mmCIF file of C-alpha atoms and ligand atoms in Angstrom:
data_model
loop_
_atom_site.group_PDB
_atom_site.id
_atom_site.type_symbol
_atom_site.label_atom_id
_atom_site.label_comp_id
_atom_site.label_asym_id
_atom_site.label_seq_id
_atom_site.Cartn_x
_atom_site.Cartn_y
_atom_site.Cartn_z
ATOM 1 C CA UNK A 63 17.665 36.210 30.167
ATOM 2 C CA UNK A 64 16.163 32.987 32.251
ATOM 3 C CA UNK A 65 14.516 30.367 30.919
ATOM 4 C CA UNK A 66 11.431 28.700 32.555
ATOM 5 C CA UNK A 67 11.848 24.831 33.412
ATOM 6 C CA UNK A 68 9.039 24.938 30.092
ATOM 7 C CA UNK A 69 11.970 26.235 27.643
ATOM 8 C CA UNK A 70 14.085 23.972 29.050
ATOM 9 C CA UNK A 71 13.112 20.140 28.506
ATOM 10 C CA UNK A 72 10.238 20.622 25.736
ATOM 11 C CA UNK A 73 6.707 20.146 26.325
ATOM 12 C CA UNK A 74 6.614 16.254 24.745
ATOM 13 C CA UNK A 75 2.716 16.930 24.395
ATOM 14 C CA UNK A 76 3.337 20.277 22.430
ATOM 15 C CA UNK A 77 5.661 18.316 20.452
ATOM 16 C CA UNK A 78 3.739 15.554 19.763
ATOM 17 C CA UNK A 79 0.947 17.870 18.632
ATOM 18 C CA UNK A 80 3.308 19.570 16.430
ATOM 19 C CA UNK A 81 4.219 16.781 14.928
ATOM 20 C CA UNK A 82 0.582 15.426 14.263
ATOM 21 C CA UNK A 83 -0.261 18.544 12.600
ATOM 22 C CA UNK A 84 2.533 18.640 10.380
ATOM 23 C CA UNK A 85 1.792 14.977 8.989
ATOM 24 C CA UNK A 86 4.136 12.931 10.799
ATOM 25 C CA UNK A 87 2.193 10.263 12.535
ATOM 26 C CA UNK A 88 4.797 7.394 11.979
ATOM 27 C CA UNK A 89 8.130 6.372 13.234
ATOM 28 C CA UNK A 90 10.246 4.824 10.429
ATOM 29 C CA UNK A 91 12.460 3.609 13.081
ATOM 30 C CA UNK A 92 13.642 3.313 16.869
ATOM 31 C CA UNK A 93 16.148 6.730 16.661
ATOM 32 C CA UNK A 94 16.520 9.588 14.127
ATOM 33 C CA UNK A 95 18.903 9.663 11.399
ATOM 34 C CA UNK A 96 20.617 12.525 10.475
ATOM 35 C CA UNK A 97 20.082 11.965 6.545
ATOM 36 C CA UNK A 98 22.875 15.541 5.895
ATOM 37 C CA UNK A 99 25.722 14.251 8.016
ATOM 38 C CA UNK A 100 25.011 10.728 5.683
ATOM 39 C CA UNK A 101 27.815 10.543 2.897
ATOM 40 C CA UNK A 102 26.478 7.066 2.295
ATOM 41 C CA UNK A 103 24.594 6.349 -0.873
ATOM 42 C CA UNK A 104 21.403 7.015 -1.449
ATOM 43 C CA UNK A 105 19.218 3.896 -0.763
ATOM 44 C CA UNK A 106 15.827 3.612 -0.533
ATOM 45 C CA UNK A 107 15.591 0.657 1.765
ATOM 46 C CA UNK A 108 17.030 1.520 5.362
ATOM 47 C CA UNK A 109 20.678 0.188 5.844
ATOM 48 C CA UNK A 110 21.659 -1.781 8.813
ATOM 49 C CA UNK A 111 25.639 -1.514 9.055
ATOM 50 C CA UNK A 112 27.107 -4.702 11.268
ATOM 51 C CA UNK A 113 29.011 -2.321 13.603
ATOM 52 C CA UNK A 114 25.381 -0.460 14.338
ATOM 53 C CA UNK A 115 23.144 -3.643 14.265
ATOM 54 C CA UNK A 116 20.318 -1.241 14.556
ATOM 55 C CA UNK A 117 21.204 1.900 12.964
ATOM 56 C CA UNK A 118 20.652 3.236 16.470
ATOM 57 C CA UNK A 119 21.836 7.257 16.387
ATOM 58 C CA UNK A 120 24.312 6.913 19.496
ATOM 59 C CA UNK A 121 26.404 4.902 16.900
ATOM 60 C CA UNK A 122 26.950 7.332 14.523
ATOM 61 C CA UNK A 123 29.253 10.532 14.465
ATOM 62 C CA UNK A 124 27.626 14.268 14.518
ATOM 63 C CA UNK A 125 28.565 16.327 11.510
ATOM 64 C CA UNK A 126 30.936 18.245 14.262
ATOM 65 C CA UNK A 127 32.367 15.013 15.044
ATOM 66 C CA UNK A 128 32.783 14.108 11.106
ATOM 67 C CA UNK A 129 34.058 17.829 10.216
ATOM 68 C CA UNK A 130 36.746 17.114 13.557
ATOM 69 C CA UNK A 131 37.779 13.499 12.297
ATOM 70 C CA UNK A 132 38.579 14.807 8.798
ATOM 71 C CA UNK A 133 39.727 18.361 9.126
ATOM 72 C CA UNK A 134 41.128 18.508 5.830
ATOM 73 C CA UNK A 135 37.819 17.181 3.649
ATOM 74 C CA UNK A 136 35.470 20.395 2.845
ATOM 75 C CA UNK A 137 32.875 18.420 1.557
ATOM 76 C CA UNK A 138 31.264 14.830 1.679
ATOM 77 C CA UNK A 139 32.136 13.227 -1.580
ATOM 78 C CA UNK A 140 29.444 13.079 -3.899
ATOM 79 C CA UNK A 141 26.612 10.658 -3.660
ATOM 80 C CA UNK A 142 26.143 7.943 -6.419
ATOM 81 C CA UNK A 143 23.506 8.680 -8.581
ATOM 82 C CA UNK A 144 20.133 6.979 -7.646
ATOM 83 C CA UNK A 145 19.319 3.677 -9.227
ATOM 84 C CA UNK A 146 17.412 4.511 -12.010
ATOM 85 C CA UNK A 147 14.635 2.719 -14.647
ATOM 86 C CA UNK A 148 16.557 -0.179 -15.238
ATOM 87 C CA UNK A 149 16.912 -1.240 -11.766
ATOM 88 C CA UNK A 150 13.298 -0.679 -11.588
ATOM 89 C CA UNK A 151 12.604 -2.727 -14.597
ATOM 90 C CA UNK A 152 14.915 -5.509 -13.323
ATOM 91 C CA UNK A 153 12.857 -5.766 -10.565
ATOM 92 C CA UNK A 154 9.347 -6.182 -12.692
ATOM 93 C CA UNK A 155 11.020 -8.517 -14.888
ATOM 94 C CA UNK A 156 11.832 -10.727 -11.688
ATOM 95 C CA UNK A 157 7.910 -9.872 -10.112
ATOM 96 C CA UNK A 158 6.769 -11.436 -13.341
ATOM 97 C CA UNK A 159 8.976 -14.219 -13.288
ATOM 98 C CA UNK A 160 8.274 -15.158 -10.097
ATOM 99 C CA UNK A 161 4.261 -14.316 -9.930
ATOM 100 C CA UNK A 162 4.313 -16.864 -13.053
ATOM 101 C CA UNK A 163 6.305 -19.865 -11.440
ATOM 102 C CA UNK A 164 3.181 -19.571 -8.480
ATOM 103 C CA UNK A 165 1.141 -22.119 -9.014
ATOM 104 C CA UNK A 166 -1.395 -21.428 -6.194
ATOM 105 C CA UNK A 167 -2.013 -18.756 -4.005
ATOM 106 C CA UNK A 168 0.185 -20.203 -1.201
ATOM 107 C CA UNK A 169 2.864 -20.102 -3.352
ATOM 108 C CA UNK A 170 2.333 -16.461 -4.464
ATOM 109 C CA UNK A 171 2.533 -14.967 -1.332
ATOM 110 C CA UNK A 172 5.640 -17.257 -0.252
ATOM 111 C CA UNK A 173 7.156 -15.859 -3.458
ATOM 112 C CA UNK A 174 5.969 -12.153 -2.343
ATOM 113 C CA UNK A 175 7.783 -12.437 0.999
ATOM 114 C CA UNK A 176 10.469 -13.480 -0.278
ATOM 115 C CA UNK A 177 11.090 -10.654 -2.888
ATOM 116 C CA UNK A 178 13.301 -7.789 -2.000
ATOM 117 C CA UNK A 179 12.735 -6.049 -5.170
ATOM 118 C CA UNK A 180 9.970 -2.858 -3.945
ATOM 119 C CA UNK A 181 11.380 -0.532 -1.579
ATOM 120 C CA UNK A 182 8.473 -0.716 0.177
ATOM 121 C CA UNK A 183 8.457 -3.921 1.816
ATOM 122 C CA UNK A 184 11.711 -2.310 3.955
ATOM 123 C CA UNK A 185 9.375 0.106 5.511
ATOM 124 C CA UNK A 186 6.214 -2.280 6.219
ATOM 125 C CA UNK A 187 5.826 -4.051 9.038
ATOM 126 C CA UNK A 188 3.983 -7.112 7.298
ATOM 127 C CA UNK A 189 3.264 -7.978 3.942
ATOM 128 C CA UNK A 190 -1.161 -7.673 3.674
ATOM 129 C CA UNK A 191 -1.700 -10.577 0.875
ATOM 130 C CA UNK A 192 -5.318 -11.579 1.105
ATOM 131 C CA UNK A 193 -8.179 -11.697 3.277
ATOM 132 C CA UNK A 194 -11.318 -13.452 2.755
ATOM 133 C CA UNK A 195 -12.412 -16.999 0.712
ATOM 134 C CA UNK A 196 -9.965 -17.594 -2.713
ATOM 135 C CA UNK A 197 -13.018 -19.855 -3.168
ATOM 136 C CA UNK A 198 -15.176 -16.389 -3.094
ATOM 137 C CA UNK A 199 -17.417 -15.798 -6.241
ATOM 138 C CA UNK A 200 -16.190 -11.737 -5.728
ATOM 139 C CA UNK A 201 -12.802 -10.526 -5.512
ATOM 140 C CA UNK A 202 -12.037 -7.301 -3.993
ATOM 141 C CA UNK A 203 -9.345 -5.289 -5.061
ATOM 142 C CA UNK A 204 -8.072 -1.969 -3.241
ATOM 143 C CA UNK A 205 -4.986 -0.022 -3.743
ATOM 144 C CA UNK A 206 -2.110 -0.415 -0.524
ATOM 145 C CA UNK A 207 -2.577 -1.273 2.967
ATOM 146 C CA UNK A 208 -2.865 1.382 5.653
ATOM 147 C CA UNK A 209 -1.676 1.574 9.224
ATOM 148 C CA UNK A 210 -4.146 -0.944 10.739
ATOM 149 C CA UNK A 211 -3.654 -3.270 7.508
ATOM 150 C CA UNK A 212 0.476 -3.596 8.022
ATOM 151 C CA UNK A 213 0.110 -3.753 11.762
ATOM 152 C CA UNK A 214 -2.232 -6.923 11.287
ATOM 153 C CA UNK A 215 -1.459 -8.101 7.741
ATOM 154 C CA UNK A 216 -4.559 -8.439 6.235
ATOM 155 C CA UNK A 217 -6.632 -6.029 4.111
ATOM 156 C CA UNK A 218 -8.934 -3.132 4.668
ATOM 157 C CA UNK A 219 -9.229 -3.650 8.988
ATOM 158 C CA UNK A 220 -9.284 -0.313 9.768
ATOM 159 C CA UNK A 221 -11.911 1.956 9.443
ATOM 160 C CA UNK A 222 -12.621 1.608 5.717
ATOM 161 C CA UNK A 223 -12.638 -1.575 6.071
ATOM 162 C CA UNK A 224 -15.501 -1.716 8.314
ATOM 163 C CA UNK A 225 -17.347 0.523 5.759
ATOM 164 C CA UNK A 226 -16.698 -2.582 3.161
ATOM 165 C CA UNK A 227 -17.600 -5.005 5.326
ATOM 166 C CA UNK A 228 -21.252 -2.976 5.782
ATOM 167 C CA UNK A 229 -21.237 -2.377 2.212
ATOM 168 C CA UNK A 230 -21.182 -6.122 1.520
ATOM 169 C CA UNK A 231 -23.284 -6.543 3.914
ATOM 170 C CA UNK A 232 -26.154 -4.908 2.351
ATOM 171 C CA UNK A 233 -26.009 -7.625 -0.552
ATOM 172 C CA UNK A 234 -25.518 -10.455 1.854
ATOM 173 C CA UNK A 235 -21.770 -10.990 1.209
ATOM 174 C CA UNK A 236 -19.066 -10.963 3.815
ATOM 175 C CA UNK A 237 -15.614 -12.330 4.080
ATOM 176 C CA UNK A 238 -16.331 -15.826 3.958
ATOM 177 C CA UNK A 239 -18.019 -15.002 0.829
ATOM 178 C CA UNK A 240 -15.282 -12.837 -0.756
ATOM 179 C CA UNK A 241 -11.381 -12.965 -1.246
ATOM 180 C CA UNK A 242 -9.860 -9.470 -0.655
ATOM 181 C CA UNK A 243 -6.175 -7.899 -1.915
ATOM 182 C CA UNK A 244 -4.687 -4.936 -2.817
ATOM 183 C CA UNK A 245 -2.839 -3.896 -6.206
ATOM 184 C CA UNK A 246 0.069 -2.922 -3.154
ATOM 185 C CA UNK A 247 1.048 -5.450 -0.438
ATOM 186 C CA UNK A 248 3.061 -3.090 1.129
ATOM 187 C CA UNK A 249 1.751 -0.393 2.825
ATOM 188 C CA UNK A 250 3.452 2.785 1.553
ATOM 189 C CA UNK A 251 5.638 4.967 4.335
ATOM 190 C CA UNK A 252 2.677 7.583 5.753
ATOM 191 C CA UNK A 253 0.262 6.075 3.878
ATOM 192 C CA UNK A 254 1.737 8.686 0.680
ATOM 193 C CA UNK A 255 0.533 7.448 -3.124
ATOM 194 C CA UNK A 256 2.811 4.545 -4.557
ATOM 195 C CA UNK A 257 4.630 5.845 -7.037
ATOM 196 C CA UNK A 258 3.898 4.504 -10.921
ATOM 197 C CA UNK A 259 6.978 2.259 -10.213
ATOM 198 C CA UNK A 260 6.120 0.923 -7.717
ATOM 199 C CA UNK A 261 2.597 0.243 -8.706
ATOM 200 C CA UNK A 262 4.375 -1.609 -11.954
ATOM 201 C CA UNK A 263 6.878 -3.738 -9.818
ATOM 202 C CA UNK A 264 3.748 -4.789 -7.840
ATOM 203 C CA UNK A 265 1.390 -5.147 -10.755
ATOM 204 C CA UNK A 266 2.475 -8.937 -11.546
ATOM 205 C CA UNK A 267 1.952 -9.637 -8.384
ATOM 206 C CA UNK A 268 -2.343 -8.719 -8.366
ATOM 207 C CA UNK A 269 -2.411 -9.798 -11.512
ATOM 208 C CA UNK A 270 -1.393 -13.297 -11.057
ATOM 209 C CA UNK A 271 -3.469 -13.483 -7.264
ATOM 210 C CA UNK A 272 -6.504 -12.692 -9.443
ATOM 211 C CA UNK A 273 -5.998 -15.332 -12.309
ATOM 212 C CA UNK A 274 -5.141 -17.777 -9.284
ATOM 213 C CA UNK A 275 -8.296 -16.900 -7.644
ATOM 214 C CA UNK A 276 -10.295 -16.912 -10.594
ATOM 215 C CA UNK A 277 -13.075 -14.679 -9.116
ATOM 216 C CA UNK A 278 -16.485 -14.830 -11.176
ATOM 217 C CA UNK A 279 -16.736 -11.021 -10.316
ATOM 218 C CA UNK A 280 -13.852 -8.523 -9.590
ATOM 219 C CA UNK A 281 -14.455 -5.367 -7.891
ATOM 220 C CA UNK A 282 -12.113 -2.656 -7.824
ATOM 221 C CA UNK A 283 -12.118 0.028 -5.094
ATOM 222 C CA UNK A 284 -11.168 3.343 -5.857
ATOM 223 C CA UNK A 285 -9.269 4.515 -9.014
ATOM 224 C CA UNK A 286 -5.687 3.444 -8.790
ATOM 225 C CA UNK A 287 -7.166 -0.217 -8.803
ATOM 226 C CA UNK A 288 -9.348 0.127 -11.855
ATOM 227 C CA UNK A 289 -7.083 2.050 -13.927
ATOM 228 C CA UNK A 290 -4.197 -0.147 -13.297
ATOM 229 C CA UNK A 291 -6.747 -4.387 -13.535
ATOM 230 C CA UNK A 292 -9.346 -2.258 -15.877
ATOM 231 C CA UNK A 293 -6.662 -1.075 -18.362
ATOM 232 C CA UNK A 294 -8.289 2.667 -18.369
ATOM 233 C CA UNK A 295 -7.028 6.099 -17.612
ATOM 234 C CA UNK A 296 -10.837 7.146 -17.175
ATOM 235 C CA UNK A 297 -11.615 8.762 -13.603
ATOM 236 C CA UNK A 298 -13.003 6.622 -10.960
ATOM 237 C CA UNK A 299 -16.261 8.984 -10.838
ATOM 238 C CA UNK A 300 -17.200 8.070 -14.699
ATOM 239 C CA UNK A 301 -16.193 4.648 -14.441
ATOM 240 C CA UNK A 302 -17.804 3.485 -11.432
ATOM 241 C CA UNK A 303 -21.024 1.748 -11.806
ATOM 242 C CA UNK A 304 -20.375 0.480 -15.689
ATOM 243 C CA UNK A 305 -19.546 -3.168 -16.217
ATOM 244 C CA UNK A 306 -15.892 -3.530 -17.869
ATOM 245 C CA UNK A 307 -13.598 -6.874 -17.511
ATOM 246 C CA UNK A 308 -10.340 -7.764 -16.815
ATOM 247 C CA UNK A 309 -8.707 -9.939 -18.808
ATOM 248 C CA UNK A 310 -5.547 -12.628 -17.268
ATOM 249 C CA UNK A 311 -2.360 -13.357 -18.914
ATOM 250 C CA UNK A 312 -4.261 -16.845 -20.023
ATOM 251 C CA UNK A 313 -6.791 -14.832 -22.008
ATOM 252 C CA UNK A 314 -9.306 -15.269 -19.161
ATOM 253 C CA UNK A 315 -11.855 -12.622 -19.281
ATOM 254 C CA UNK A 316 -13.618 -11.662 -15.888
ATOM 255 C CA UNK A 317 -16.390 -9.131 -15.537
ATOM 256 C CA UNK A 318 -15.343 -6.235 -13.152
ATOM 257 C CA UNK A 319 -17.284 -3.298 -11.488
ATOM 258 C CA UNK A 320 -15.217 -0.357 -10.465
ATOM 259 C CA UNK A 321 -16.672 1.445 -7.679
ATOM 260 C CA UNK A 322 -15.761 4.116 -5.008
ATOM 261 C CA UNK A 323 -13.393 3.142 -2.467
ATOM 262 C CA UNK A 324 -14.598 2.993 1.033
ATOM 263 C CA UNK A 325 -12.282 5.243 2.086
ATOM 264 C CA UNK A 326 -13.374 8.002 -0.223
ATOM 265 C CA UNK A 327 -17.034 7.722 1.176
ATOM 266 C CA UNK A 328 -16.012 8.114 4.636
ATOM 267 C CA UNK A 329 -14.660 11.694 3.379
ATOM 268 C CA UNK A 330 -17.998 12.151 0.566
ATOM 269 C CA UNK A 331 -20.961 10.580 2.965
ATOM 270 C CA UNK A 332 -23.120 11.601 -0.401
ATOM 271 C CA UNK A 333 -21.365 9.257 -2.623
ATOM 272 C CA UNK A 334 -22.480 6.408 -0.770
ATOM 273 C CA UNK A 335 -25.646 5.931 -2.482
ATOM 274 C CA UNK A 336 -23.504 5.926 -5.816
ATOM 275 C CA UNK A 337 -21.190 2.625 -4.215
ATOM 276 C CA UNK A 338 -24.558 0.961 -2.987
ATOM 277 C CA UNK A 339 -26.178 0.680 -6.339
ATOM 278 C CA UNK A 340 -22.600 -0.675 -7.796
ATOM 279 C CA UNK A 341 -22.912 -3.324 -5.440
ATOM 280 C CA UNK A 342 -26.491 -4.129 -6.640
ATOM 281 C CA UNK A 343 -25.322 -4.408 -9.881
ATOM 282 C CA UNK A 344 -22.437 -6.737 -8.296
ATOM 283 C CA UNK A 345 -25.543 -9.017 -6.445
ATOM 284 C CA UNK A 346 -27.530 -9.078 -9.417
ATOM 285 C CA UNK A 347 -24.416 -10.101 -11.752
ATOM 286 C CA UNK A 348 -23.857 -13.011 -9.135
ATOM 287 C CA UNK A 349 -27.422 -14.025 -9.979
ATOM 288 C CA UNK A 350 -27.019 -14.395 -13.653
ATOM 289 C CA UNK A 351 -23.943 -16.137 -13.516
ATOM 290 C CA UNK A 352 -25.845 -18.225 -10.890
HETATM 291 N N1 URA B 315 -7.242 1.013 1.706
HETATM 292 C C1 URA B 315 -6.903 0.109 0.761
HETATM 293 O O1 URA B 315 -6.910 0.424 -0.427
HETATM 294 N N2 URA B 315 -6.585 -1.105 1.167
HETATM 295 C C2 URA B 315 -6.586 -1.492 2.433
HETATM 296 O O2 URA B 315 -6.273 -2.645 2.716
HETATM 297 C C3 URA B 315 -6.945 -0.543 3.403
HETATM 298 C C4 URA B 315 -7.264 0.711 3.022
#
């Protein structure tokens, strides 16, 4: 049987494409890693060994090579288990100590960069703290970065983004006038869902950025924000449009509208409508409060 040149080296378009459709739109790193011929521990933050400063694949044996070097093993030995809910809950207890000891929002987010604690921030290329005016009379809050968010830093860039900057637009708001974070600095590997702990290391973290911020209004986007700063397990669809508040760790108590995210009504075009009369509600708030 012959193989045409085409069988031979593989078509790097039709690959590409493959791997598009199949979800995989990011590279986690310069080379592959062969995660079976690993009989490392589990970790969820990429290791970097000193004799392979950069974990690059040439480094490292094949399984052939590692079943040849150690004839005699059958198996690798057993993984340790995976760190479990205490780790986890070490590392809120040390988000809330250290959200606490910020004393101003420059602070926070030099404490945030400097916390190794979510497993996130080892597959982000930038922590996205804040965008807008702290001195803002709103406060945005949305749920993680995306792609365009960790490749600049700053919140809701990309297309949603441009959505909420329209959207704030139409009640004569725009970044100068607003502050804007996320509940998640970090923008999660393939944009996936954060996982609950990793929404509850982070939590501290919004929490405190709001309190420093003191917002007269907070608006969350979408449902992961209002459940978590709104204290609710309601859906976003029954919430959205109805006053609630958010109260701080100092007993402040801030009035909140939940409302779609942005990035939900590029998907439902219909639900706009719903998000523009939240934000009337949001301009006419601003009005009473003066
Ligand atoms: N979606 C979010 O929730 N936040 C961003 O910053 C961008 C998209």
């Amino acid at each position: 049987m012959t193989f045409s040149p085409r069988h031979e080296q593989p078509d790097l378009r039709e690959l590409l494409a493959f791997y598009a459709e199949a979800g995989v739109y990011d590279a986690l790193a310069e080379d592959p890693v062969d995660r079976f011929s690993d009989p490392g521990p589990a970790q969820s933050a990429p290791q970097i060994s000193a004799a392979s400063p950069a974990g690059r694949s040439q480094d490292r044996a094949s399984p052939a090579q590692m079943r040849a070097a150690a004839p005699d093993r059958a198996a690798p030995p057993p993984r340790p288990a995976a760190p479990a809910a205490v780790p986890d809950e070490a590392q809120a207890a040390l988000a809330r100590e250290l959200a606490a000891s910020a004393n101003t929002l420059d602070e926070l987010r030099e404490k945030m960069a400097a916390f190794d604690g979510c497993n996130l921030k080892f597959t982000a290329k930038n922590l996205v703290f804040a965008d807008g005016n702290p001195e803002g009379a709103v406060m945005l809050v949305g749920e993680a970065p995306g792609r365009d968010e960790d490749l600049e830093g700053l919140p809701f860039v990309g297309r949603s983004g441009q959505l909420l900057d329209r959207m704030l637009a139409s009640i004569g708001l725009d970044r100068n006038s607003v502050y804007i974070a996320n509940v998640i600095p970090w923008r999660p590997p393939g944009n996936r869902t954060p996982t609950p702990h990793e929404t509850e290391i982070c939590r501290p973290f919004i929490e405190r950025q709001i309190e420093l911020a003191n917002p007269k209004v907070l608006v969350t986007l979408g449902g992961p924000s209002a459940k978590l700063l709104l204290d609710t397990t309601e859906g976003i669809l029954r919430l959205r449009g109805n006053w609630r508040t958010h109260q701080t760790k100092s007993g402040e108590v801030i009035p909140a509208m939940p409302t779609l995210h942005p990035a939900y009504l590029l998907r439902n075009p219909a639900h706009k409508k719903l998000a523009w009369r939240d934000f009337l509600e949001v301009k006419a708030k601003l009005k009473e409060l003066g």
